[in-house]
Amino acid sequence: MLELGQQPPAPAREGKRDQQVNIRLTSEEKMRLEEASRREGFRSLSDFLRASGLNRAR
């Protein structure tokens, strides 16, 4: 993740996360996202999706 120039997600203590977004994926989509998350060193799929989405939204 850091090697790719991406910033890690902010720790929860810096701001309480109280909103939720739900999406539906195919098994293939979920597997691809999980693989990318692990490959880039994220702790969880949620962290990966949050960082990717916020990076794209800049």
CSV table of C-alpha atoms in Angstrom, one decimal:
chain,number,residue,atom,x,y,z
A,1,MET,CA,0.0,0.0,0.0
A,2,LEU,CA,2.6,2.6,1.0
A,3,GLU,CA,4.9,1.3,-1.7
A,4,LEU,CA,2.2,2.3,-4.2
A,5,GLY,CA,2.0,5.8,-2.8
A,6,GLN,CA,-1.4,5.3,-1.1
A,7,GLN,CA,-2.1,6.6,2.3
A,8,PRO,CA,-3.4,4.2,4.9
A,9,PRO,CA,-6.9,4.8,6.2
A,10,ALA,CA,-7.1,7.1,9.2
A,11,PRO,CA,-7.3,5.3,12.5
A,12,ALA,CA,-10.8,5.2,14.0
A,13,ARG,CA,-9.7,7.3,16.9
A,14,GLU,CA,-9.2,10.3,14.6
A,15,GLY,CA,-12.9,10.4,13.7
A,16,LYS,CA,-15.7,8.1,14.7
A,17,ARG,CA,-17.0,6.2,11.8
A,18,ASP,CA,-20.7,6.0,12.2
A,19,GLN,CA,-22.0,5.7,8.6
A,20,GLN,CA,-22.3,2.5,6.7
A,21,VAL,CA,-22.4,1.7,2.9
A,22,ASN,CA,-23.6,-1.7,1.7
A,23,ILE,CA,-22.9,-3.1,-1.7
A,24,ARG,CA,-23.6,-6.4,-3.4
A,25,LEU,CA,-20.8,-8.2,-5.3
A,26,THR,CA,-20.5,-11.4,-7.3
A,27,SER,CA,-18.3,-14.1,-5.8
A,28,GLU,CA,-15.7,-13.3,-8.5
A,29,GLU,CA,-15.8,-9.6,-7.7
A,30,LYS,CA,-15.3,-10.2,-4.0
A,31,MET,CA,-12.5,-12.6,-4.6
A,32,ARG,CA,-10.7,-10.1,-6.8
A,33,LEU,CA,-11.1,-7.3,-4.3
A,34,GLU,CA,-9.9,-9.5,-1.4
A,35,GLU,CA,-6.8,-10.5,-3.4
A,36,ALA,CA,-6.0,-6.9,-4.3
A,37,SER,CA,-6.5,-5.9,-0.6
A,38,ARG,CA,-4.0,-8.6,0.6
A,39,ARG,CA,-1.5,-7.8,-2.2
A,40,GLU,CA,-1.4,-4.2,-1.3
A,41,GLY,CA,-1.0,-4.9,2.4
A,42,PHE,CA,-4.4,-3.8,3.8
A,43,ARG,CA,-5.6,-5.2,7.1
A,44,SER,CA,-9.1,-5.7,5.8
A,45,LEU,CA,-11.3,-5.5,2.7
A,46,SER,CA,-13.1,-2.5,4.4
A,47,ASP,CA,-9.8,-0.6,4.8
A,48,PHE,CA,-8.9,-1.3,1.2
A,49,LEU,CA,-12.3,-0.2,-0.2
A,50,ARG,CA,-12.3,2.9,2.0
A,51,ALA,CA,-8.8,4.0,1.0
A,52,SER,CA,-9.5,3.2,-2.7
A,53,GLY,CA,-12.8,5.0,-2.8
A,54,LEU,CA,-11.5,8.1,-1.0
A,55,ASN,CA,-8.4,8.2,-3.1
A,56,ARG,CA,-10.5,8.1,-6.3
A,57,ALA,CA,-12.8,10.8,-4.9
A,58,ARG,CA,-10.0,13.3,-4.6
